Amino acid sequence: MRTLYLHAGHGKTGSSFVQSALALSTDFLAQSGITYPDLTNSFQDARAGRITSGNVHTNIKPLIAYARDAHEQAPEGHALLFSHEMLFGYLLQKDAPRLLGEIQQAGFDVRVLCFIRDPMEHAVSLYQQTVKRSGNTNSLVDSLESYAQPRRVLRVMETMQELGISIQVSNYSRHRRALLAVIENFLSIPRDSLKKPDFGVVNRSLTAGELALQSAFNRFYGKGSHRLISDPLCNDLPDIKSEFPALREAQLATFLKRMRGLVLPINARLPENEHYHVPRASDAISRFRDPDDPKLLSFSHDQLEVIARELSNYMRALEEKAKT
């Protein structure tokens, strides 16, 4: 059987950074008997630190098709490695047992790595991501009310157990400064063997001002507006420190109370050092911006330069198109 490693996210747990490191380390991985194939033509962007989505896209074709393609390309005896945060959603599908069963029957020994993240910071980061890239126009409070990621993690863990598939669950909130060590342990390769990207943060979250601006463009322009606002800001200014959005303590307390119930069955399955942590609202509220702060929405000179450049280029392109 050929081993198939799946780094399955989930979202907002450093997947873009990991994929940059993997793309930079393909030669070492090959020497270690692991093929990480560029099946989506994304490695050039990944190596440059730009936002990518990994080396398989299961919304384009089934995972079994990628596995067969990679099997034909890989040297005899090599394990295969796929990374895409949307693989988590793939494992959540109702027919996931059938889809994964096909892969097992085709001769693959499937092993899954899933990062989780403490609910409060994950919910905020996920909200920012959906505003930043998916056209979300809802408020943070609305997003907190519907957040239920721990329940989804439990479903994936239960499905993998039913199929006899090995799954490693690691808490990004504990390992964010040593993500590659977790990957190396998962792949059974030496510590510090993966090449760490020279750049820092990949796919950073937004500042309060950037978030408000992107949300407004989502309302008035539509989903594709991230190409004009958040993408250039995050790609060109990756080291700007992101911010938690504005929230009131009572709203945070309601969310955290609900999370304490959701994480209990997952924590019961995990080693203590990987447990979800849910803080008290009084301790955590200082991380959020004050909704009444008159300086809540602000932009640096560099941010304004990027925004003005992108909008100007876009308007020039429209003018040129109109002329033709």
PDB file of C-alpha atoms in Angstrom:
ATOM      1  CA  MET A   1       0.000   0.000   0.000  1.00  0.00           C
ATOM      2  CA  ARG A   2       1.120   3.541  -0.726  1.00  0.00           C
ATOM      3  CA  THR A   3       0.805   6.005   2.159  1.00  0.00           C
ATOM      4  CA  LEU A   4      -1.336   9.072   1.467  1.00  0.00           C
ATOM      5  CA  TYR A   5      -0.767  11.911   3.920  1.00  0.00           C
ATOM      6  CA  LEU A   6      -3.565  14.479   4.084  1.00  0.00           C
ATOM      7  CA  HIS A   7      -2.915  17.825   5.750  1.00  0.00           C
ATOM      8  CA  ALA A   8      -6.565  18.801   6.032  1.00  0.00           C
ATOM      9  CA  GLY A   9      -6.460  22.249   7.581  1.00  0.00           C
ATOM     10  CA  HIS A  10      -8.826  23.273   8.968  1.00  0.00           C
ATOM     11  CA  GLY A  11      -9.106  26.900   7.902  1.00  0.00           C
ATOM     12  CA  LYS A  12      -7.160  29.683   9.651  1.00  0.00           C
ATOM     13  CA  THR A  13      -4.575  27.361  11.179  1.00  0.00           C
ATOM     14  CA  GLY A  14      -1.499  28.383   9.198  1.00  0.00           C
ATOM     15  CA  SER A  15      -2.145  26.329   6.055  1.00  0.00           C
ATOM     16  CA  SER A  16      -0.672  28.932   3.674  1.00  0.00           C
ATOM     17  CA  PHE A  17       2.548  29.087   5.710  1.00  0.00           C
ATOM     18  CA  VAL A  18       2.782  25.284   5.800  1.00  0.00           C
ATOM     19  CA  GLN A  19       2.184  25.060   2.051  1.00  0.00           C
ATOM     20  CA  SER A  20       4.927  27.612   1.410  1.00  0.00           C
ATOM     21  CA  ALA A  21       7.351  25.498   3.451  1.00  0.00           C
ATOM     22  CA  LEU A  22       6.297  22.284   1.685  1.00  0.00           C
ATOM     23  CA  ALA A  23       6.673  23.880  -1.758  1.00  0.00           C
ATOM     24  CA  LEU A  24      10.145  25.085  -0.773  1.00  0.00           C
ATOM     25  CA  SER A  25      11.049  21.592   0.507  1.00  0.00           C
ATOM     26  CA  THR A  26       9.956  19.343  -2.359  1.00  0.00           C
ATOM     27  CA  ASP A  27      13.515  18.143  -3.038  1.00  0.00           C
ATOM     28  CA  PHE A  28      14.117  17.152   0.579  1.00  0.00           C
ATOM     29  CA  LEU A  29      10.713  15.490   0.783  1.00  0.00           C
ATOM     30  CA  ALA A  30      11.507  13.494  -2.362  1.00  0.00           C
ATOM     31  CA  GLN A  31      14.821  12.407  -0.849  1.00  0.00           C
ATOM     32  CA  SER A  32      12.829  11.267   2.193  1.00  0.00           C
ATOM     33  CA  GLY A  33      10.487   9.187   0.051  1.00  0.00           C
ATOM     34  CA  ILE A  34       7.567  11.638   0.026  1.00  0.00           C
ATOM     35  CA  THR A  35       6.157  13.172  -3.145  1.00  0.00           C
ATOM     36  CA  TYR A  36       4.432  16.535  -2.732  1.00  0.00           C
ATOM     37  CA  PRO A  37       3.184  17.095  -6.303  1.00  0.00           C
ATOM     38  CA  ASP A  38       2.229  20.444  -7.797  1.00  0.00           C
ATOM     39  CA  LEU A  39      -1.163  19.356  -9.091  1.00  0.00           C
ATOM     40  CA  THR A  40      -2.629  22.888  -9.072  1.00  0.00           C
ATOM     41  CA  ASN A  41       0.282  24.898 -10.508  1.00  0.00           C
ATOM     42  CA  SER A  42       0.491  26.864  -7.258  1.00  0.00           C
ATOM     43  CA  PHE A  43       4.055  26.231  -6.087  1.00  0.00           C
ATOM     44  CA  GLN A  44       5.534  29.373  -7.635  1.00  0.00           C
ATOM     45  CA  ASP A  45       3.109  31.524  -5.641  1.00  0.00           C
ATOM     46  CA  ALA A  46       3.547  29.398  -2.518  1.00  0.00           C
ATOM     47  CA  ARG A  47       7.337  29.756  -2.647  1.00  0.00           C
ATOM     48  CA  ALA A  48       6.967  33.526  -2.995  1.00  0.00           C
ATOM     49  CA  GLY A  49       4.755  33.730   0.090  1.00  0.00           C
ATOM     50  CA  ARG A  50       1.560  34.566  -1.731  1.00  0.00           C
ATOM     51  CA  ILE A  51      -1.821  33.204  -0.648  1.00  0.00           C
ATOM     52  CA  THR A  52      -2.443  29.738  -2.117  1.00  0.00           C
ATOM     53  CA  SER A  53      -4.850  26.883  -1.529  1.00  0.00           C
ATOM     54  CA  GLY A  54      -2.575  23.853  -1.591  1.00  0.00           C
ATOM     55  CA  ASN A  55      -1.881  21.176  -4.166  1.00  0.00           C
ATOM     56  CA  VAL A  56      -5.347  19.632  -4.602  1.00  0.00           C
ATOM     57  CA  HIS A  57      -8.714  21.257  -5.262  1.00  0.00           C
ATOM     58  CA  THR A  58     -11.501  18.800  -4.448  1.00  0.00           C
ATOM     59  CA  ASN A  59     -14.129  21.183  -5.817  1.00  0.00           C
ATOM     60  CA  ILE A  60     -12.560  20.607  -9.248  1.00  0.00           C
ATOM     61  CA  LYS A  61     -12.163  16.830  -9.195  1.00  0.00           C
ATOM     62  CA  PRO A  62     -12.424  14.033  -6.614  1.00  0.00           C
ATOM     63  CA  LEU A  63      -9.588  13.254  -4.260  1.00  0.00           C
ATOM     64  CA  ILE A  64      -9.292   9.740  -5.699  1.00  0.00           C
ATOM     65  CA  ALA A  65      -8.504  11.273  -9.105  1.00  0.00           C
ATOM     66  CA  TYR A  66      -5.687  13.357  -7.610  1.00  0.00           C
ATOM     67  CA  ALA A  67      -4.396  10.285  -5.789  1.00  0.00           C
ATOM     68  CA  ARG A  68      -4.302   8.258  -9.006  1.00  0.00           C
ATOM     69  CA  ASP A  69      -2.600  11.081 -10.925  1.00  0.00           C
ATOM     70  CA  ALA A  70       0.037  11.487  -8.241  1.00  0.00           C
ATOM     71  CA  HIS A  71       0.476   7.722  -7.977  1.00  0.00           C
ATOM     72  CA  GLU A  72       1.383   7.547 -11.665  1.00  0.00           C
ATOM     73  CA  GLN A  73       3.890  10.392 -11.348  1.00  0.00           C
ATOM     74  CA  ALA A  74       5.563   9.430  -8.068  1.00  0.00           C
ATOM     75  CA  PRO A  75       8.560   7.081  -7.832  1.00  0.00           C
ATOM     76  CA  GLU A  76       7.850   3.544  -6.710  1.00  0.00           C
ATOM     77  CA  GLY A  77       7.503   3.322  -2.948  1.00  0.00           C
ATOM     78  CA  HIS A  78       7.055   7.053  -2.356  1.00  0.00           C
ATOM     79  CA  ALA A  79       4.351   8.257  -0.009  1.00  0.00           C
ATOM     80  CA  LEU A  80       2.088  11.026  -1.333  1.00  0.00           C
ATOM     81  CA  LEU A  81       1.336  14.288   0.465  1.00  0.00           C
ATOM     82  CA  PHE A  82      -1.683  16.489  -0.212  1.00  0.00           C
ATOM     83  CA  SER A  83      -2.360  19.775   1.587  1.00  0.00           C
ATOM     84  CA  HIS A  84      -5.482  21.890   1.312  1.00  0.00           C
ATOM     85  CA  GLU A  85      -7.510  23.397   4.147  1.00  0.00           C
ATOM     86  CA  MET A  86     -10.723  22.549   2.270  1.00  0.00           C
ATOM     87  CA  LEU A  87      -9.914  18.871   2.677  1.00  0.00           C
ATOM     88  CA  PHE A  88     -11.481  19.337   6.093  1.00  0.00           C
ATOM     89  CA  GLY A  89     -14.804  20.076   4.405  1.00  0.00           C
ATOM     90  CA  TYR A  90     -14.235  17.090   2.127  1.00  0.00           C
ATOM     91  CA  LEU A  91     -13.956  14.861   5.202  1.00  0.00           C
ATOM     92  CA  LEU A  92     -17.206  16.367   6.530  1.00  0.00           C
ATOM     93  CA  GLN A  93     -19.355  15.384   3.557  1.00  0.00           C
ATOM     94  CA  LYS A  94     -22.108  12.859   4.101  1.00  0.00           C
ATOM     95  CA  ASP A  95     -20.539  10.573   1.518  1.00  0.00           C
ATOM     96  CA  ALA A  96     -17.020  10.973   2.950  1.00  0.00           C
ATOM     97  CA  PRO A  97     -16.984   7.317   4.086  1.00  0.00           C
ATOM     98  CA  ARG A  98     -17.654   6.211   0.500  1.00  0.00           C
ATOM     99  CA  LEU A  99     -15.125   8.632  -1.003  1.00  0.00           C
ATOM    100  CA  LEU A 100     -12.404   7.665   1.452  1.00  0.00           C
ATOM    101  CA  GLY A 101     -13.346   4.006   1.130  1.00  0.00           C
ATOM    102  CA  GLU A 102     -12.617   4.222  -2.606  1.00  0.00           C
ATOM    103  CA  ILE A 103      -9.167   5.581  -1.833  1.00  0.00           C
ATOM    104  CA  GLN A 104      -8.495   2.817   0.687  1.00  0.00           C
ATOM    105  CA  GLN A 105      -9.701   0.162  -1.757  1.00  0.00           C
ATOM    106  CA  ALA A 106      -7.359   1.606  -4.398  1.00  0.00           C
ATOM    107  CA  GLY A 107      -4.434   0.677  -2.167  1.00  0.00           C
ATOM    108  CA  PHE A 108      -3.780   3.861  -0.183  1.00  0.00           C
ATOM    109  CA  ASP A 109      -3.072   3.939   3.540  1.00  0.00           C
ATOM    110  CA  VAL A 110      -4.660   7.291   4.449  1.00  0.00           C
ATOM    111  CA  ARG A 111      -3.262   9.341   7.348  1.00  0.00           C
ATOM    112  CA  VAL A 112      -4.796  12.674   8.318  1.00  0.00           C
ATOM    113  CA  LEU A 113      -3.420  15.726  10.116  1.00  0.00           C
ATOM    114  CA  CYS A 114      -5.971  18.279  11.271  1.00  0.00           C
ATOM    115  CA  PHE A 115      -5.098  21.467  13.109  1.00  0.00           C
ATOM    116  CA  ILE A 116      -7.695  22.954  15.414  1.00  0.00           C
ATOM    117  CA  ARG A 117      -7.613  26.384  17.032  1.00  0.00           C
ATOM    118  CA  ASP A 118      -9.005  27.809  20.262  1.00  0.00           C
ATOM    119  CA  PRO A 119     -12.609  28.842  19.514  1.00  0.00           C
ATOM    120  CA  MET A 120     -12.444  32.543  20.330  1.00  0.00           C
ATOM    121  CA  GLU A 121      -9.439  33.372  18.185  1.00  0.00           C
ATOM    122  CA  HIS A 122     -10.539  30.963  15.447  1.00  0.00           C
ATOM    123  CA  ALA A 123     -14.041  32.441  15.265  1.00  0.00           C
ATOM    124  CA  VAL A 124     -12.589  35.934  14.923  1.00  0.00           C
ATOM    125  CA  SER A 125     -10.003  34.865  12.344  1.00  0.00           C
ATOM    126  CA  LEU A 126     -12.607  32.924  10.364  1.00  0.00           C
ATOM    127  CA  TYR A 127     -14.919  35.930  10.365  1.00  0.00           C
ATOM    128  CA  GLN A 128     -12.103  38.106   9.080  1.00  0.00           C
ATOM    129  CA  GLN A 129     -11.285  35.552   6.383  1.00  0.00           C
ATOM    130  CA  THR A 130     -14.872  35.380   5.113  1.00  0.00           C
ATOM    131  CA  VAL A 131     -15.021  39.166   4.909  1.00  0.00           C
ATOM    132  CA  LYS A 132     -11.588  39.284   3.334  1.00  0.00           C
ATOM    133  CA  ARG A 133     -12.047  36.622   0.662  1.00  0.00           C
ATOM    134  CA  SER A 134     -15.667  35.403   0.496  1.00  0.00           C
ATOM    135  CA  GLY A 135     -17.774  38.546   0.318  1.00  0.00           C
ATOM    136  CA  ASN A 136     -19.234  38.237   3.817  1.00  0.00           C
ATOM    137  CA  THR A 137     -21.268  41.291   4.864  1.00  0.00           C
ATOM    138  CA  ASN A 138     -22.513  40.011   8.231  1.00  0.00           C
ATOM    139  CA  SER A 139     -21.424  41.494  11.543  1.00  0.00           C
ATOM    140  CA  LEU A 140     -18.996  39.784  13.918  1.00  0.00           C
ATOM    141  CA  VAL A 141     -21.849  39.192  16.377  1.00  0.00           C
ATOM    142  CA  ASP A 142     -23.885  37.386  13.711  1.00  0.00           C
ATOM    143  CA  SER A 143     -20.880  35.213  12.871  1.00  0.00           C
ATOM    144  CA  LEU A 144     -20.252  34.336  16.519  1.00  0.00           C
ATOM    145  CA  GLU A 145     -23.862  33.228  16.908  1.00  0.00           C
ATOM    146  CA  SER A 146     -23.523  30.664  14.113  1.00  0.00           C
ATOM    147  CA  TYR A 147     -19.966  29.479  14.876  1.00  0.00           C
ATOM    148  CA  ALA A 148     -19.806  25.731  15.586  1.00  0.00           C
ATOM    149  CA  GLN A 149     -16.402  24.536  14.381  1.00  0.00           C
ATOM    150  CA  PRO A 150     -15.710  22.203  17.352  1.00  0.00           C
ATOM    151  CA  ARG A 151     -18.841  20.237  16.445  1.00  0.00           C
ATOM    152  CA  ARG A 152     -17.462  19.746  12.920  1.00  0.00           C
ATOM    153  CA  VAL A 153     -14.095  18.636  14.269  1.00  0.00           C
ATOM    154  CA  LEU A 154     -15.831  15.985  16.357  1.00  0.00           C
ATOM    155  CA  ARG A 155     -17.684  14.689  13.289  1.00  0.00           C
ATOM    156  CA  VAL A 156     -14.420  14.349  11.351  1.00  0.00           C
ATOM    157  CA  MET A 157     -12.757  12.537  14.256  1.00  0.00           C
ATOM    158  CA  GLU A 158     -15.688  10.127  14.529  1.00  0.00           C
ATOM    159  CA  THR A 159     -15.695   9.447  10.776  1.00  0.00           C
ATOM    160  CA  MET A 160     -11.961   8.708  10.730  1.00  0.00           C
ATOM    161  CA  GLN A 161     -12.384   6.356  13.683  1.00  0.00           C
ATOM    162  CA  GLU A 162     -15.191   4.488  11.907  1.00  0.00           C
ATOM    163  CA  LEU A 163     -13.002   4.042   8.809  1.00  0.00           C
ATOM    164  CA  GLY A 164      -9.929   3.025  10.765  1.00  0.00           C
ATOM    165  CA  ILE A 165      -8.003   6.033   9.427  1.00  0.00           C
ATOM    166  CA  SER A 166      -5.235   7.479  11.576  1.00  0.00           C
ATOM    167  CA  ILE A 167      -5.886  11.125  12.468  1.00  0.00           C
ATOM    168  CA  GLN A 168      -3.570  13.456  14.356  1.00  0.00           C
ATOM    169  CA  VAL A 169      -5.294  16.507  15.849  1.00  0.00           C
ATOM    170  CA  SER A 170      -2.986  19.330  16.939  1.00  0.00           C
ATOM    171  CA  ASN A 171      -3.971  22.688  18.394  1.00  0.00           C
ATOM    172  CA  TYR A 172      -2.592  25.539  16.302  1.00  0.00           C
ATOM    173  CA  SER A 173      -2.954  27.845  19.304  1.00  0.00           C
ATOM    174  CA  ARG A 174      -0.285  25.777  21.097  1.00  0.00           C
ATOM    175  CA  HIS A 175       2.022  25.255  18.101  1.00  0.00           C
ATOM    176  CA  ARG A 176       1.735  28.452  16.035  1.00  0.00           C
ATOM    177  CA  ARG A 177       5.455  29.183  16.483  1.00  0.00           C
ATOM    178  CA  ALA A 178       6.464  25.616  15.648  1.00  0.00           C
ATOM    179  CA  LEU A 179       3.985  24.478  12.986  1.00  0.00           C
ATOM    180  CA  LEU A 180       6.663  22.845  10.867  1.00  0.00           C
ATOM    181  CA  ALA A 181       7.714  20.660  13.800  1.00  0.00           C
ATOM    182  CA  VAL A 182       4.177  19.265  13.895  1.00  0.00           C
ATOM    183  CA  ILE A 183       4.293  18.591  10.142  1.00  0.00           C
ATOM    184  CA  GLU A 184       7.696  16.918  10.465  1.00  0.00           C
ATOM    185  CA  ASN A 185       6.419  14.689  13.249  1.00  0.00           C
ATOM    186  CA  PHE A 186       3.364  13.794  11.166  1.00  0.00           C
ATOM    187  CA  LEU A 187       5.558  12.851   8.190  1.00  0.00           C
ATOM    188  CA  SER A 188       8.166  11.064  10.364  1.00  0.00           C
ATOM    189  CA  ILE A 189      11.016  13.202   9.018  1.00  0.00           C
ATOM    190  CA  PRO A 190      13.815  14.824  11.065  1.00  0.00           C
ATOM    191  CA  ARG A 191      13.163  17.978  13.070  1.00  0.00           C
ATOM    192  CA  ASP A 192      14.114  21.235  11.301  1.00  0.00           C
ATOM    193  CA  SER A 193      14.334  19.491   7.922  1.00  0.00           C
ATOM    194  CA  LEU A 194      11.598  21.527   6.193  1.00  0.00           C
ATOM    195  CA  LYS A 195      12.744  24.836   4.756  1.00  0.00           C
ATOM    196  CA  LYS A 196      11.221  27.725   6.644  1.00  0.00           C
ATOM    197  CA  PRO A 197      10.051  30.558   4.374  1.00  0.00           C
ATOM    198  CA  ASP A 198      12.178  33.710   4.511  1.00  0.00           C
ATOM    199  CA  PHE A 199       9.054  35.823   4.760  1.00  0.00           C
ATOM    200  CA  GLY A 200       6.999  36.022   7.939  1.00  0.00           C
ATOM    201  CA  VAL A 201       3.223  35.874   7.993  1.00  0.00           C
ATOM    202  CA  VAL A 202       1.374  34.399   5.023  1.00  0.00           C
ATOM    203  CA  ASN A 203      -2.305  35.301   4.601  1.00  0.00           C
ATOM    204  CA  ARG A 204      -2.468  37.658   7.572  1.00  0.00           C
ATOM    205  CA  SER A 205      -5.734  38.865   9.025  1.00  0.00           C
ATOM    206  CA  LEU A 206      -6.925  42.451   8.623  1.00  0.00           C
ATOM    207  CA  THR A 207      -6.799  45.550  10.774  1.00  0.00           C
ATOM    208  CA  ALA A 208     -10.078  47.038  11.981  1.00  0.00           C
ATOM    209  CA  GLY A 209      -9.909  49.696   9.275  1.00  0.00           C
ATOM    210  CA  GLU A 210      -9.115  47.205   6.508  1.00  0.00           C
ATOM    211  CA  LEU A 211     -11.937  44.951   7.690  1.00  0.00           C
ATOM    212  CA  ALA A 212     -14.491  47.770   7.636  1.00  0.00           C
ATOM    213  CA  LEU A 213     -13.369  48.890   4.181  1.00  0.00           C
ATOM    214  CA  GLN A 214     -13.499  45.373   2.725  1.00  0.00           C
ATOM    215  CA  SER A 215     -16.926  44.782   4.257  1.00  0.00           C
ATOM    216  CA  ALA A 216     -18.207  47.994   2.651  1.00  0.00           C
ATOM    217  CA  PHE A 217     -16.823  46.947  -0.740  1.00  0.00           C
ATOM    218  CA  ASN A 218     -18.495  43.548  -0.281  1.00  0.00           C
ATOM    219  CA  ARG A 219     -21.833  45.326   0.143  1.00  0.00           C
ATOM    220  CA  PHE A 220     -21.500  47.781  -2.736  1.00  0.00           C
ATOM    221  CA  TYR A 221     -19.270  45.971  -5.244  1.00  0.00           C
ATOM    222  CA  GLY A 222     -19.654  42.300  -4.442  1.00  0.00           C
ATOM    223  CA  LYS A 223     -17.645  39.193  -3.702  1.00  0.00           C
ATOM    224  CA  GLY A 224     -14.783  39.810  -6.142  1.00  0.00           C
ATOM    225  CA  SER A 225     -13.752  43.058  -4.477  1.00  0.00           C
ATOM    226  CA  HIS A 226     -11.120  41.270  -2.400  1.00  0.00           C
ATOM    227  CA  ARG A 227      -8.857  41.456  -5.459  1.00  0.00           C
ATOM    228  CA  LEU A 228      -8.866  45.255  -5.116  1.00  0.00           C
ATOM    229  CA  ILE A 229      -8.630  45.630  -1.343  1.00  0.00           C
ATOM    230  CA  SER A 230      -7.652  42.770   0.946  1.00  0.00           C
ATOM    231  CA  ASP A 231      -5.492  40.720  -1.443  1.00  0.00           C
ATOM    232  CA  PRO A 232      -3.047  43.530  -2.308  1.00  0.00           C
ATOM    233  CA  LEU A 233      -2.997  44.764   1.301  1.00  0.00           C
ATOM    234  CA  CYS A 234      -2.136  41.309   2.664  1.00  0.00           C
ATOM    235  CA  ASN A 235       0.299  40.387  -0.111  1.00  0.00           C
ATOM    236  CA  ASP A 236       2.137  43.720  -0.258  1.00  0.00           C
ATOM    237  CA  LEU A 237       2.041  44.532   3.479  1.00  0.00           C
ATOM    238  CA  PRO A 238       2.268  41.096   5.162  1.00  0.00           C
ATOM    239  CA  ASP A 239       3.910  42.376   8.356  1.00  0.00           C
ATOM    240  CA  ILE A 240       1.165  44.775   9.420  1.00  0.00           C
ATOM    241  CA  LYS A 241      -0.206  43.539  12.734  1.00  0.00           C
ATOM    242  CA  SER A 242      -3.801  42.388  12.454  1.00  0.00           C
ATOM    243  CA  GLU A 243      -6.429  43.400  15.006  1.00  0.00           C
ATOM    244  CA  PHE A 244      -9.420  41.825  16.670  1.00  0.00           C
ATOM    245  CA  PRO A 245     -12.616  43.628  15.584  1.00  0.00           C
ATOM    246  CA  ALA A 246     -14.739  45.679  17.978  1.00  0.00           C
ATOM    247  CA  LEU A 247     -16.970  43.757  20.414  1.00  0.00           C
ATOM    248  CA  ARG A 248     -18.695  44.343  23.744  1.00  0.00           C
ATOM    249  CA  GLU A 249     -17.999  42.136  26.770  1.00  0.00           C
ATOM    250  CA  ALA A 250     -21.589  40.896  27.134  1.00  0.00           C
ATOM    251  CA  GLN A 251     -21.571  39.696  23.508  1.00  0.00           C
ATOM    252  CA  LEU A 252     -18.272  37.889  24.050  1.00  0.00           C
ATOM    253  CA  ALA A 253     -19.508  36.273  27.281  1.00  0.00           C
ATOM    254  CA  THR A 254     -22.521  34.777  25.490  1.00  0.00           C
ATOM    255  CA  PHE A 255     -20.297  33.241  22.832  1.00  0.00           C
ATOM    256  CA  LEU A 256     -17.736  31.817  25.269  1.00  0.00           C
ATOM    257  CA  LYS A 257     -20.422  30.221  27.443  1.00  0.00           C
ATOM    258  CA  ARG A 258     -21.711  28.307  24.414  1.00  0.00           C
ATOM    259  CA  MET A 259     -18.183  27.265  23.423  1.00  0.00           C
ATOM    260  CA  ARG A 260     -17.487  25.668  26.813  1.00  0.00           C
ATOM    261  CA  GLY A 261     -20.213  23.138  26.098  1.00  0.00           C
ATOM    262  CA  LEU A 262     -19.098  22.455  22.530  1.00  0.00           C
ATOM    263  CA  VAL A 263     -15.455  21.693  23.313  1.00  0.00           C
ATOM    264  CA  LEU A 264     -16.033  19.148  26.096  1.00  0.00           C
ATOM    265  CA  PRO A 265     -16.422  16.010  23.900  1.00  0.00           C
ATOM    266  CA  ILE A 266     -13.402  16.935  21.763  1.00  0.00           C
ATOM    267  CA  ASN A 267     -11.161  17.642  24.738  1.00  0.00           C
ATOM    268  CA  ALA A 268     -12.120  14.232  26.136  1.00  0.00           C
ATOM    269  CA  ARG A 269     -10.502  12.650  23.053  1.00  0.00           C
ATOM    270  CA  LEU A 270      -7.325  14.749  22.989  1.00  0.00           C
ATOM    271  CA  PRO A 271      -4.135  14.850  25.049  1.00  0.00           C
ATOM    272  CA  GLU A 272      -4.282  17.680  27.569  1.00  0.00           C
ATOM    273  CA  ASN A 273      -1.638  19.744  25.754  1.00  0.00           C
ATOM    274  CA  GLU A 274      -3.855  19.829  22.634  1.00  0.00           C
ATOM    275  CA  HIS A 275      -7.098  20.778  24.423  1.00  0.00           C
ATOM    276  CA  TYR A 276      -9.289  23.648  23.335  1.00  0.00           C
ATOM    277  CA  HIS A 277      -9.018  26.577  25.752  1.00  0.00           C
ATOM    278  CA  VAL A 278     -11.985  28.862  26.396  1.00  0.00           C
ATOM    279  CA  PRO A 279     -11.120  31.956  28.487  1.00  0.00           C
ATOM    280  CA  ARG A 280     -13.348  34.072  30.682  1.00  0.00           C
ATOM    281  CA  ALA A 281     -14.865  37.058  28.929  1.00  0.00           C
ATOM    282  CA  SER A 282     -13.431  39.457  31.527  1.00  0.00           C
ATOM    283  CA  ASP A 283      -9.917  38.178  30.747  1.00  0.00           C
ATOM    284  CA  ALA A 284     -10.319  38.140  26.953  1.00  0.00           C
ATOM    285  CA  ILE A 285     -12.208  41.346  26.199  1.00  0.00           C
ATOM    286  CA  SER A 286      -8.988  43.398  26.208  1.00  0.00           C
ATOM    287  CA  ARG A 287      -8.005  41.732  22.921  1.00  0.00           C
ATOM    288  CA  PHE A 288     -10.981  43.296  21.137  1.00  0.00           C
ATOM    289  CA  ARG A 289     -11.251  46.874  19.921  1.00  0.00           C
ATOM    290  CA  ASP A 290     -13.632  49.217  21.717  1.00  0.00           C
ATOM    291  CA  PRO A 291     -16.712  49.896  19.536  1.00  0.00           C
ATOM    292  CA  ASP A 292     -16.769  53.463  20.889  1.00  0.00           C
ATOM    293  CA  ASP A 293     -13.124  54.253  20.103  1.00  0.00           C
ATOM    294  CA  PRO A 294     -13.050  57.310  17.771  1.00  0.00           C
ATOM    295  CA  LYS A 295      -9.790  55.980  16.288  1.00  0.00           C
ATOM    296  CA  LEU A 296     -11.248  52.547  15.568  1.00  0.00           C
ATOM    297  CA  LEU A 297     -10.872  52.927  11.799  1.00  0.00           C
ATOM    298  CA  SER A 298      -7.471  54.189  10.709  1.00  0.00           C
ATOM    299  CA  PHE A 299      -5.015  53.642   7.848  1.00  0.00           C
ATOM    300  CA  SER A 300      -1.281  54.078   7.515  1.00  0.00           C
ATOM    301  CA  HIS A 301       0.354  55.877   4.600  1.00  0.00           C
ATOM    302  CA  ASP A 302       1.458  52.507   3.157  1.00  0.00           C
ATOM    303  CA  GLN A 303      -2.062  51.108   3.343  1.00  0.00           C
ATOM    304  CA  LEU A 304      -3.514  54.135   1.578  1.00  0.00           C
ATOM    305  CA  GLU A 305      -0.831  53.883  -1.127  1.00  0.00           C
ATOM    306  CA  VAL A 306      -1.717  50.227  -1.832  1.00  0.00           C
ATOM    307  CA  ILE A 307      -5.459  50.931  -1.938  1.00  0.00           C
ATOM    308  CA  ALA A 308      -5.070  53.992  -4.183  1.00  0.00           C
ATOM    309  CA  ARG A 309      -2.726  52.126  -6.547  1.00  0.00           C
ATOM    310  CA  GLU A 310      -5.025  49.129  -6.955  1.00  0.00           C
ATOM    311  CA  LEU A 311      -8.172  51.189  -7.467  1.00  0.00           C
ATOM    312  CA  SER A 312      -6.377  53.475  -9.920  1.00  0.00           C
ATOM    313  CA  ASN A 313      -5.051  50.532 -11.933  1.00  0.00           C
ATOM    314  CA  TYR A 314      -8.523  49.019 -12.003  1.00  0.00           C
ATOM    315  CA  MET A 315     -10.141  52.259 -13.187  1.00  0.00           C
ATOM    316  CA  ARG A 316      -7.490  52.734 -15.881  1.00  0.00           C
ATOM    317  CA  ALA A 317      -8.137  49.199 -17.133  1.00  0.00           C
ATOM    318  CA  LEU A 318     -11.858  49.962 -17.333  1.00  0.00           C
ATOM    319  CA  GLU A 319     -11.160  53.175 -19.245  1.00  0.00           C
ATOM    320  CA  GLU A 320      -8.900  51.376 -21.716  1.00  0.00           C
ATOM    321  CA  LYS A 321     -11.504  48.672 -22.194  1.00  0.00           C
ATOM    322  CA  ALA A 322     -14.195  51.294 -22.830  1.00  0.00           C
ATOM    323  CA  LYS A 323     -12.036  52.864 -25.545  1.00  0.00           C
ATOM    324  CA  THR A 324     -11.831  49.596 -27.431  1.00  0.00           C
TER     325      THR A 324
END
